[in-house]
């Protein structure tokens, strides 16, 4: 048999038809793609799958034993219904086949096998309709091969309704039989120090282990492959950015005048991060830096000082924000911080899609002529009609809300501009290395002095119904003191079909209500009918309102013309109302940990102590309740980010917006593999420092090319 490599087209190995099926189901096109589809778990003959745990509606693969087989005529139509009951020794599952009575010859009582199908339910009993299956050897054969196969694990693969686990396994075995040498991306010293297998052996043992103990060794090896190749790719991208030439932007009198007029002292973290950015802007390559910090930690101040440094040399800065409300607030905040001396000189300009045509043309002309040194906008900044005279700095607010293509569109409007990314969502170190590994990361941990802080309490209204009324009493008490209150809901209108518009980030999990009960509309109506709210000014804010209407409501709230703002998560970022003392989050279990923390950061921003009430019906001990209680237990966003990672897993944390290699982790888990990622990055840094083009490491270069293909590399280049 001709041997082939990881880059060989699958068509030439397993045929056109099978390859097309695998390409449609999993995007597989090469031998490496197939061998990179690792088993999800392993079963053993005689070890049956618990049927009680099978989720209805999911496609599953299980190992079970046939308990009974019967046939009967179908009601109201011609033909025979074959009914088979399989069991795990405790529960049972019904298999139904229409007009396939011949299957009773092989599905005999006592036979064991792998069964795959979509779990349905009929009259309270779980069932598979027309499942796929593969039976183990019959009793006579089983006895003869018992010694050899008794302990051999059976790989169970992530499968679909069109491709079963054992079809994948057969294709993998066929490929393994003809696989030639597999280049090993790991440097020999690393492989030896870690006690890892060679690449070909690792692939064979993860797909066709002889004994259960083969699996961990194979996984450890391939996990390090994944960490090392990914870190090398990210570091290589950082290296590529550093080969570009940027215009040096030294600081000058603009920054001096701004600092002299500041009515407060910068925090030590603001100074340290600001100095780092100032040095970056004077470097010979473009800055590519992520600044993470709590809500209110001063990220906008740090970004504005960078804008002034760029403006000193005649350059422009563009700040892209995720919403019209936030963009408008940024412009007002920047103009206020610059003051009457600097604002006219730098002309901070708003450019959004919702501006009247004449205003938008005027703003675009200011950007194109260079008259506006600071331009703030939303996606309108990305349009082909928006140009800049000398774009020297791109500031991206809330990085996770923009896809790489959008960020690249803005970056392409300048000649290798510096890039500064801001996020108020604290990022665990391993996620930062895995998702933003090509960016330099700075953290602002300390908050400015004079903050009164926030107290957070859980209101478990399912266990203590009386607390629901007490929540609204607290709201009236705060308003009576002259303070303002946010009430956050998970939907706009709980009665509408699109009740999830403006929905929170977290998908329903154990302990959450399936559907929201309290939308903005319902809460506002309830409060307006309550006699104790008769003199309280209430307003609504949500994503379906026009941009100018949203902006008007927020400005009215900021002026204290509104006492209680009932809103969706549109208030999550950028809303600064120092007089707001209290936030009530209804159905808090429907929100993620980081999102709850972000929302709560809207209060306690001035000298008024903040209060956050997390209202939930989730039962104690559920994942949903754990999330809410974790937020109440600490105000440390970085500690909560780690909790969030453990509760949700990295699939949710990385998100779909992070294209390419970053979101397609296979064996690597940022929750549990921090040490692997750290070791891999350290060795990758040494390798790239010693051999930047990887000319002496062709196996690693080839692995990066396979792992980070053309599309993924384009995505990395755009970050």
XYZ file of N, CA and C in Angstrom, residues 41 43 47-54 61-64 87-88:
48
model
N -14.578 10.093 23.753
C -14.407 9.225 24.917
C -14.158 7.819 24.407
N -15.224 3.576 25.079
C -16.068 2.582 25.751
C -15.304 1.261 25.791
N -19.018 -2.748 29.150
C -19.239 -1.546 29.949
C -20.316 -0.725 29.248
N -21.522 -0.711 29.807
C -22.663 -0.129 29.117
C -22.867 1.341 29.496
N -23.475 2.094 28.589
C -23.691 3.529 28.802
C -24.959 3.773 29.614
N -24.920 4.588 30.671
C -26.143 4.872 31.448
C -27.193 5.572 30.585
N -28.324 4.909 30.388
C -29.376 5.444 29.516
C -30.097 6.619 30.180
N -30.167 6.636 31.500
C -30.910 7.695 32.202
C -30.316 9.079 31.962
N -29.019 9.135 31.583
C -28.358 10.439 31.414
C -28.483 10.984 29.995
N -29.091 10.241 29.064
C -29.129 10.678 27.669
C -30.064 11.882 27.508
N -24.141 8.508 20.861
C -23.622 7.169 20.568
C -23.452 6.452 21.895
N -24.046 5.258 22.019
C -23.981 4.543 23.299
C -23.625 3.070 23.079
N -23.151 2.422 24.141
C -22.894 0.979 24.132
C -23.982 0.335 25.000
N -24.702 -0.644 24.437
C -25.813 -1.262 25.181
C -26.009 -2.705 24.721
N -30.659 -2.131 26.742
C -30.554 -1.762 28.154
C -29.102 -1.559 28.565
N -28.951 -0.744 29.634
C -27.638 -0.573 30.255
C -27.553 -1.371 31.553
